[in-house]
Amino acid sequence: MLKLARRFFGRFRLNLIIGPLCKLIEVVFDVLTPIVVALMIDEGVSRHSLPTVLFYGGVLGVFALVGIAFALVCQKMASRASQGIGTEIRATLYQHINELSYTELDHFGTPSLITRITNDVNQVQLAVALAIRQLIRWPLLAVGSMIAALAIDWHLGLIFLISTPIIAGVFWFVMARCVPFFKELQARLDHIALLTREGLSGVRVIRAFARGAHERERFRRAADDQAAVAIAVGKLSSLLNPVTFLVMNLAVCAILWQGGGLVDTGELSQGEVMAFVNYMTQTLLSIVYVANLVVVFTKASASASRINEVLDCAPTIVDAPDAAVPVLVGPAAAPVLAGPAAVPSLRMANAAFTYPGAMRPAVAGADFSLMPGQTLGIIGGTGSGKSTLVNLIPRLYDATEGTVELFGRDVRTWPLAELRRAVGIVPQKASLVSGTIRSNLTWRDTGASDDELWRALEIAQAADFVRANPKGLDAPVEAAGKNFSGGQRQRLTIARALVGDPAVLILDDSASALDFKTDAALRHAIHVRSREGAVAGGVPLTTVIVSQRISSVREADLICVMRRGQVVGLGTHDELMRACTVYQEIFYSQFKREEAEGATPSAPLASSDTKEVAENA
Ligand SMILES: Nc1ncnc2c1ncn2[C@@H]1O[C@H](COP(=O)(O)OP(=O)(O)OP(=O)(O)O)[C@@H](O)[C@H]1O
Ligand SMILES: [Mg+2]
């Protein structure tokens, strides 16, 4: 909590000082009130003097008004500070989470990050508000009441000295047992968030597979788990109030018993006994409130450490100190692009990657190079490591072994922003966010002109359906792009990757929802675009196509065949058909044997057909 305070409380210093000060003044009036009541009883009520009663009544009224005024100022300070601090923590957390690399995001998991940014920040916010409003009030009120009571009569004060430690002891007993549960409660809440997220985002699939009952049962179990801990804590803390009130009322009885005798002998006045009773209840109630504060602060401290855990987690993928970008355009780029000294646009040298905690590498032995303008196809069964391999190129993950180079420079020595500008990636899961088509397309280049956007849409085979929408580029996109079909979403994300002229385009299974015809037209358009780049003097577009379909990769200059994380074949389609059994297996699972031996495949397309279909499409 202290660490978080150092990070975020600075800007709200004034609120954090003025608030408690106002509370302090309010407490002074609270402590004085029983004395005035005592005077009212002794000098007014017992002597039947109405003017005296009215006078002290007026004084009490003024006390109350002044108290309210200071309480209001304190309340305002508390709201400003707590809301402000909460907002700032949330914004900082959100920004920090966005800077984290995939490895760290995998480590926390999205549901936990969501509860941290919502529930945990709320706990801290509540603690700040209560600290300003009550942290000063209750301990001061307890101490002030005790001193005032002892000043009236120290013999009676002994009752205080006995009852206060009893109540404090009960609290200590209960709290010591409750506190360890709070972190556990948060963890179980994380689990519920995880199930909720899975259940809601996968609701269609769950229904389609009639898994509703199973999912409900899973959720119920998680909710029951959380409830069980909450109930255990609740049972323990439910002891607190009855015990406190029992001790408090016994103490009041003792005061009245003892005080009555003292009034009879004239040592104490009736008003003083009343004041004593008031101080007693004030003190003991203060202890109850302090204990509640302890609960809130313990929860907040558990939350603060969960927030700090995220903020302290430094992104592992950051700019290297000597980061620089190779020259890609202009005359200086010539040797990069062509001639005997030309550098590969993409090269992997024995690159491998193992997910943290995984038993075996998800990718191993990736060793190939590709020249500008060339196309790499990556094919393999599900879970063979294709996505992992391409994620190494824009440094979504860093290779754990070997190197990945782009235009002759290790990607780890590129400035990250430049690297991500040079590489346009279309992730396997097409994701759009709420806004418009335009706002979704301009992620990579916020200043892109309409012409550029339309060109990207044309290449991505998305221009037709965007044009058909009366609002065109300004057509609304709902959350997660749910007002578009799977194939339309895929094409829009392809267009997004093309905006801002990437030097390398990665399509991770991006044609999976497209029919063969559109898929072929897309590849043809990308091919044309890559040649345009060369003509215009820019970098010819290097394309990486991940697919499970032979037809999508067979025209590639180089095909990389993957199986269980290993690169098991590397070459052109013809070479692989001769030498790579895994490739042959995939091929024969998709084509009839006769087709392979010369005839044109039925559905998929050979390179010569591509253009024709693209034109017919
Ligand atoms: N974030 C992750 N954390 C841990 N393991 C992962 C993660 N992502 C993938 N894996 C594992 O790495 C392996 C390769 O996964 P990858 O997503 O690269 O396969 P893929 O070839 O792209 O599969 P698909 O064709 O289904 O997209 C799989 O065994 C998978 O379980
Ligand atoms: Mg994949």
GROMACS .gro file of N, CA and C in nm, residues 138-242:
model
  315
  138TRP      N    1  -1.183   0.802   1.437
  138TRP     CA    2  -1.214   0.706   1.543
  138TRP      C    3  -1.105   0.691   1.647
  139PRO      N    4  -0.978   0.676   1.609
  139PRO     CA    5  -0.876   0.666   1.714
  139PRO      C    6  -0.872   0.792   1.801
  140LEU      N    7  -0.885   0.909   1.737
  140LEU     CA    8  -0.880   1.033   1.814
  140LEU      C    9  -0.998   1.044   1.909
  141LEU      N   10  -1.115   1.003   1.857
  141LEU     CA   11  -1.236   1.010   1.939
  141LEU      C   12  -1.221   0.918   2.060
  142ALA      N   13  -1.163   0.798   2.036
  142ALA     CA   14  -1.144   0.703   2.145
  142ALA      C   15  -1.049   0.762   2.250
  143VAL      N   16  -0.936   0.813   2.204
  143VAL     CA   17  -0.836   0.866   2.299
  143VAL      C   18  -0.891   0.989   2.370
  144GLY      N   19  -0.953   1.080   2.289
  144GLY     CA   20  -1.009   1.203   2.347
  144GLY      C   21  -1.114   1.171   2.453
  145SER      N   22  -1.203   1.074   2.424
  145SER     CA   23  -1.309   1.039   2.518
  145SER      C   24  -1.249   0.981   2.645
  146MET      N   25  -1.146   0.899   2.625
  146MET     CA   26  -1.084   0.836   2.742
  146MET      C   27  -1.022   0.942   2.833
  147ILE      N   28  -0.949   1.035   2.773
  147ILE     CA   29  -0.885   1.141   2.853
  147ILE      C   30  -0.991   1.223   2.925
  148ALA      N   31  -1.096   1.260   2.849
  148ALA     CA   32  -1.202   1.342   2.911
  148ALA      C   33  -1.266   1.267   3.027
  149ALA      N   34  -1.289   1.137   3.010
  149ALA     CA   35  -1.353   1.057   3.115
  149ALA      C   36  -1.263   1.049   3.238
  150LEU      N   37  -1.131   1.024   3.213
  150LEU     CA   38  -1.039   1.016   3.326
  150LEU      C   39  -1.031   1.148   3.401
  151ALA      N   40  -1.044   1.258   3.323
  151ALA     CA   41  -1.036   1.389   3.387
  151ALA      C   42  -1.156   1.411   3.479
  152ILE      N   43  -1.272   1.352   3.444
  152ILE     CA   44  -1.390   1.368   3.529
  152ILE      C   45  -1.371   1.290   3.660
  153ASP      N   46  -1.333   1.162   3.646
  153ASP     CA   47  -1.311   1.083   3.768
  153ASP      C   48  -1.226   0.962   3.734
  154TRP      N   49  -1.106   0.957   3.789
  154TRP     CA   50  -1.016   0.850   3.746
  154TRP      C   51  -1.055   0.713   3.802
  155HIS      N   52  -1.133   0.713   3.917
  155HIS     CA   53  -1.177   0.583   3.970
  155HIS      C   54  -1.269   0.513   3.872
  156LEU      N   55  -1.368   0.592   3.824
  156LEU     CA   56  -1.461   0.534   3.726
  156LEU      C   57  -1.387   0.500   3.597
  157GLY      N   58  -1.282   0.580   3.572
  157GLY     CA   59  -1.201   0.559   3.450
  157GLY      C   60  -1.142   0.419   3.446
  158LEU      N   61  -1.126   0.356   3.562
  158LEU     CA   62  -1.070   0.220   3.565
  158LEU      C   63  -1.156   0.122   3.485
  159ILE      N   64  -1.289   0.148   3.484
  159ILE     CA   65  -1.379   0.061   3.406
  159ILE      C   66  -1.338   0.065   3.259
  160PHE      N   67  -1.298   0.186   3.213
  160PHE     CA   68  -1.248   0.200   3.075
  160PHE      C   69  -1.127   0.111   3.054
  161LEU      N   70  -1.035   0.122   3.152
  161LEU     CA   71  -0.907   0.054   3.134
  161LEU      C   72  -0.924  -0.098   3.132
  162ILE      N   73  -1.034  -0.146   3.190
  162ILE     CA   74  -1.057  -0.291   3.187
  162ILE      C   75  -1.130  -0.332   3.059
  163SER      N   76  -1.237  -0.254   3.025
  163SER     CA   77  -1.320  -0.299   2.912
  163SER      C   78  -1.253  -0.278   2.776
  164THR      N   79  -1.174  -0.172   2.762
  164THR     CA   80  -1.112  -0.146   2.631
  164THR      C   81  -1.020  -0.261   2.588
  165PRO      N   82  -0.927  -0.306   2.675
  165PRO     CA   83  -0.841  -0.417   2.629
  165PRO      C   84  -0.920  -0.543   2.597
  166ILE      N   85  -1.033  -0.567   2.668
  166ILE     CA   86  -1.112  -0.688   2.638
  166ILE      C   87  -1.161  -0.682   2.493
  167ILE      N   88  -1.219  -0.567   2.458
  167ILE     CA   89  -1.272  -0.555   2.322
  167ILE      C   90  -1.158  -0.560   2.220
  168ALA      N   91  -1.049  -0.489   2.251
  168ALA     CA   92  -0.935  -0.489   2.158
  168ALA      C   93  -0.886  -0.633   2.138
  169GLY      N   94  -0.883  -0.711   2.249
  169GLY     CA   95  -0.836  -0.850   2.242
  169GLY      C   96  -0.926  -0.934   2.152
  170VAL      N   97  -1.060  -0.914   2.166
  170VAL     CA   98  -1.154  -0.991   2.082
  170VAL      C   99  -1.127  -0.958   1.935
  171PHE      N  100  -1.108  -0.829   1.906
  171PHE     CA  101  -1.082  -0.790   1.768
  171PHE      C  102  -0.955  -0.852   1.714
  172TRP      N  103  -0.853  -0.850   1.795
  172TRP     CA  104  -0.727  -0.906   1.751
  172TRP      C  105  -0.745  -1.055   1.717
  173PHE      N  106  -0.818  -1.124   1.804
  173PHE     CA  107  -0.842  -1.267   1.785
  173PHE      C  108  -0.911  -1.293   1.651
  174VAL      N  109  -1.017  -1.215   1.625
  174VAL     CA  110  -1.095  -1.238   1.503
  174VAL      C  111  -1.017  -1.196   1.378
  175MET      N  112  -0.955  -1.080   1.386
  175MET     CA  113  -0.884  -1.028   1.269
  175MET      C  114  -0.771  -1.120   1.225
  176ALA      N  115  -0.695  -1.166   1.325
  176ALA     CA  116  -0.580  -1.251   1.293
  176ALA      C  117  -0.624  -1.373   1.213
  177ARG      N  118  -0.750  -1.416   1.235
  177ARG     CA  119  -0.799  -1.533   1.162
  177ARG      C  120  -0.862  -1.497   1.028
  178CYS      N  121  -0.914  -1.374   1.017
  178CYS     CA  122  -0.983  -1.335   0.893
  178CYS      C  123  -0.886  -1.291   0.783
  179VAL      N  124  -0.784  -1.218   0.824
  179VAL     CA  125  -0.698  -1.153   0.724
  179VAL      C  126  -0.641  -1.247   0.618
  180PRO      N  127  -0.592  -1.366   0.658
  180PRO     CA  128  -0.535  -1.452   0.553
  180PRO      C  129  -0.638  -1.491   0.446
  181PHE      N  130  -0.765  -1.485   0.482
  181PHE     CA  131  -0.868  -1.524   0.385
  181PHE      C  132  -0.888  -1.421   0.274
  182PHE      N  133  -0.849  -1.296   0.301
  182PHE     CA  134  -0.883  -1.192   0.204
  182PHE      C  135  -0.815  -1.213   0.070
  183LYS      N  136  -0.687  -1.252   0.072
  183LYS     CA  137  -0.617  -1.274  -0.054
  183LYS      C  138  -0.679  -1.393  -0.128
  184GLU      N  139  -0.717  -1.493  -0.048
  184GLU     CA  140  -0.781  -1.611  -0.103
  184GLU      C  141  -0.912  -1.572  -0.174
  185LEU      N  142  -0.986  -1.480  -0.109
  185LEU     CA  143  -1.112  -1.435  -0.167
  185LEU      C  144  -1.090  -1.372  -0.303
  186GLN      N  145  -0.986  -1.287  -0.314
  186GLN     CA  146  -0.957  -1.220  -0.441
  186GLN      C  147  -0.922  -1.323  -0.548
  187ALA      N  148  -0.842  -1.423  -0.509
  187ALA     CA  149  -0.801  -1.524  -0.607
  187ALA      C  150  -0.923  -1.599  -0.659
  188ARG      N  151  -1.018  -1.627  -0.569
  188ARG     CA  152  -1.138  -1.700  -0.614
  188ARG      C  153  -1.225  -1.612  -0.702
  189LEU      N  154  -1.223  -1.482  -0.674
  189LEU     CA  155  -1.297  -1.388  -0.758
  189LEU      C  156  -1.237  -1.388  -0.899
  190ASP      N  157  -1.105  -1.395  -0.907
  190ASP     CA  158  -1.036  -1.404  -1.036
  190ASP      C  159  -1.088  -1.524  -1.114
  191HIS      N  160  -1.104  -1.635  -1.043
  191HIS     CA  161  -1.148  -1.757  -1.108
  191HIS      C  162  -1.289  -1.741  -1.163
  192ILE      N  163  -1.375  -1.675  -1.085
  192ILE     CA  164  -1.512  -1.651  -1.132
  192ILE      C  165  -1.506  -1.562  -1.257
  193ALA      N  166  -1.420  -1.460  -1.254
  193ALA     CA  167  -1.408  -1.371  -1.370
  193ALA      C  168  -1.364  -1.450  -1.492
  194LEU      N  169  -1.273  -1.543  -1.471
  194LEU     CA  170  -1.224  -1.625  -1.582
  194LEU      C  171  -1.338  -1.705  -1.644
  195LEU      N  172  -1.416  -1.770  -1.556
  195LEU     CA  173  -1.527  -1.852  -1.608
  195LEU      C  174  -1.632  -1.765  -1.676
  196THR      N  175  -1.660  -1.648  -1.618
  196THR     CA  176  -1.759  -1.560  -1.677
  196THR      C  177  -1.716  -1.520  -1.817
  197ARG      N  178  -1.587  -1.483  -1.826
  197ARG     CA  179  -1.536  -1.439  -1.955
  197ARG      C  180  -1.544  -1.552  -2.058
  198GLU      N  181  -1.499  -1.668  -2.018
  198GLU     CA  182  -1.502  -1.782  -2.110
  198GLU      C  183  -1.645  -1.813  -2.151
  199GLY      N  184  -1.734  -1.813  -2.051
  199GLY     CA  185  -1.872  -1.850  -2.076
  199GLY      C  186  -1.942  -1.751  -2.166
  200LEU      N  187  -1.917  -1.621  -2.141
  200LEU     CA  188  -1.988  -1.521  -2.221
  200LEU      C  189  -1.930  -1.509  -2.360
  201SER      N  190  -1.795  -1.514  -2.372
  201SER     CA  191  -1.739  -1.497  -2.506
  201SER      C  192  -1.763  -1.622  -2.590
  202GLY      N  193  -1.780  -1.736  -2.523
  202GLY     CA  194  -1.800  -1.857  -2.602
  202GLY      C  195  -1.944  -1.905  -2.599
  203VAL      N  196  -2.035  -1.811  -2.571
  203VAL     CA  197  -2.173  -1.854  -2.546
  203VAL      C  198  -2.235  -1.928  -2.666
  204ARG      N  199  -2.199  -1.884  -2.789
  204ARG     CA  200  -2.258  -1.950  -2.906
  204ARG      C  201  -2.209  -2.094  -2.918
  205VAL      N  202  -2.077  -2.109  -2.900
  205VAL     CA  203  -2.021  -2.244  -2.911
  205VAL      C  204  -2.079  -2.332  -2.802
  206ILE      N  205  -2.089  -2.276  -2.681
  206ILE     CA  206  -2.140  -2.354  -2.568
  206ILE      C  207  -2.281  -2.404  -2.599
  207ARG      N  208  -2.363  -2.313  -2.658
  207ARG     CA  209  -2.500  -2.354  -2.692
  207ARG      C  210  -2.499  -2.456  -2.804
  208ALA      N  211  -2.413  -2.430  -2.904
  208ALA     CA  212  -2.410  -2.519  -3.020
  208ALA      C  213  -2.375  -2.661  -2.977
  209PHE      N  214  -2.289  -2.673  -2.875
  209PHE     CA  215  -2.247  -2.806  -2.830
  209PHE      C  216  -2.328  -2.854  -2.710
  210ALA      N  217  -2.436  -2.780  -2.682
  210ALA     CA  218  -2.523  -2.815  -2.570
  210ALA      C  219  -2.443  -2.836  -2.442
  211ARG      N  220  -2.345  -2.747  -2.419
  211ARG     CA  221  -2.262  -2.759  -2.300
  211ARG      C  222  -2.311  -2.666  -2.189
  212GLY      N  223  -2.430  -2.608  -2.211
  212GLY     CA  224  -2.481  -2.509  -2.115
  212GLY      C  225  -2.482  -2.561  -1.973
  213ALA      N  226  -2.538  -2.682  -1.954
  213ALA     CA  227  -2.552  -2.736  -1.819
  213ALA      C  228  -2.415  -2.755  -1.755
  214HIS      N  229  -2.321  -2.807  -1.835
  214HIS     CA  230  -2.187  -2.831  -1.785
  214HIS      C  231  -2.120  -2.701  -1.742
  215GLU      N  232  -2.136  -2.597  -1.825
  215GLU     CA  233  -2.075  -2.467  -1.793
  215GLU      C  234  -2.140  -2.406  -1.669
  216ARG      N  235  -2.274  -2.422  -1.660
  216ARG     CA  236  -2.344  -2.367  -1.543
  216ARG      C  237  -2.293  -2.434  -1.416
  217GLU      N  238  -2.272  -2.565  -1.425
  217GLU     CA  239  -2.224  -2.640  -1.310
  217GLU      C  240  -2.085  -2.592  -1.270
  218ARG      N  241  -1.998  -2.568  -1.370
  218ARG     CA  242  -1.862  -2.521  -1.344
  218ARG      C  243  -1.867  -2.385  -1.274
  219PHE      N  244  -1.956  -2.299  -1.325
  219PHE     CA  245  -1.968  -2.165  -1.267
  219PHE      C  246  -2.021  -2.173  -1.125
  220ARG      N  247  -2.121  -2.262  -1.107
  220ARG     CA  248  -2.182  -2.273  -0.973
  220ARG      C  249  -2.077  -2.318  -0.871
  221ARG      N  250  -1.991  -2.414  -0.915
  221ARG     CA  251  -1.888  -2.464  -0.824
  221ARG      C  252  -1.791  -2.351  -0.785
  222ALA      N  253  -1.753  -2.272  -0.886
  222ALA     CA  254  -1.659  -2.162  -0.857
  222ALA      C  255  -1.724  -2.060  -0.764
  223ALA      N  256  -1.854  -2.030  -0.790
  223ALA     CA  257  -1.923  -1.932  -0.706
  223ALA      C  258  -1.938  -1.987  -0.565
  224ASP      N  259  -1.967  -2.119  -0.553
  224ASP     CA  260  -1.981  -2.180  -0.421
  224ASP      C  261  -1.849  -2.175  -0.345
  225ASP      N  262  -1.740  -2.200  -0.417
  225ASP     CA  263  -1.606  -2.194  -0.355
  225ASP      C  264  -1.582  -2.057  -0.295
  226GLN      N  265  -1.616  -1.955  -0.376
  226GLN     CA  266  -1.592  -1.820  -0.331
  226GLN      C  267  -1.682  -1.789  -0.212
  227ALA      N  268  -1.809  -1.833  -0.224
  227ALA     CA  269  -1.905  -1.808  -0.116
  227ALA      C  270  -1.860  -1.876   0.013
  228ALA      N  271  -1.804  -1.999   0.000
  228ALA     CA  272  -1.762  -2.073   0.120
  228ALA      C  273  -1.659  -1.992   0.199
  229VAL      N  274  -1.561  -1.937   0.127
  229VAL     CA  275  -1.460  -1.857   0.196
  229VAL      C  276  -1.523  -1.732   0.256
  230ALA      N  277  -1.611  -1.667   0.176
  230ALA     CA  278  -1.674  -1.544   0.225
  230ALA      C  279  -1.757  -1.573   0.349
  231ILE      N  280  -1.826  -1.690   0.349
  231ILE     CA  281  -1.909  -1.725   0.465
  231ILE      C  282  -1.822  -1.753   0.588
  232ALA      N  283  -1.709  -1.823   0.565
  232ALA     CA  284  -1.618  -1.851   0.678
  232ALA      C  285  -1.571  -1.721   0.741
  233VAL      N  286  -1.533  -1.625   0.656
  233VAL     CA  287  -1.488  -1.495   0.708
  233VAL      C  288  -1.606  -1.427   0.778
  234GLY      N  289  -1.723  -1.433   0.715
  234GLY     CA  290  -1.841  -1.367   0.770
  234GLY      C  291  -1.876  -1.422   0.907
  235LYS      N  292  -1.868  -1.558   0.922
  235LYS     CA  293  -1.902  -1.621   1.050
  235LYS      C  294  -1.812  -1.570   1.162
  236LEU      N  295  -1.683  -1.565   1.129
  236LEU     CA  296  -1.586  -1.519   1.229
  236LEU      C  297  -1.615  -1.374   1.268
  237SER      N  298  -1.634  -1.291   1.164
  237SER     CA  299  -1.648  -1.149   1.198
  237SER      C  300  -1.786  -1.118   1.255
  238SER      N  301  -1.881  -1.213   1.237
  238SER     CA  302  -2.013  -1.186   1.296
  238SER      C  303  -2.007  -1.194   1.449
  239LEU      N  304  -1.898  -1.253   1.502
  239LEU     CA  305  -1.879  -1.257   1.648
  239LEU      C  306  -1.856  -1.118   1.705
  240LEU      N  307  -1.799  -1.033   1.619
  240LEU     CA  308  -1.748  -0.905   1.670
  240LEU      C  309  -1.855  -0.818   1.735
  241ASN      N  310  -1.963  -0.791   1.658
  241ASN     CA  311  -2.060  -0.696   1.709
  241ASN      C  312  -2.126  -0.739   1.840
  242PRO      N  313  -2.180  -0.863   1.847
  242PRO     CA  314  -2.242  -0.901   1.975
  242PRO      C  315  -2.145  -0.893   2.093
   0.00000   0.00000   0.00000
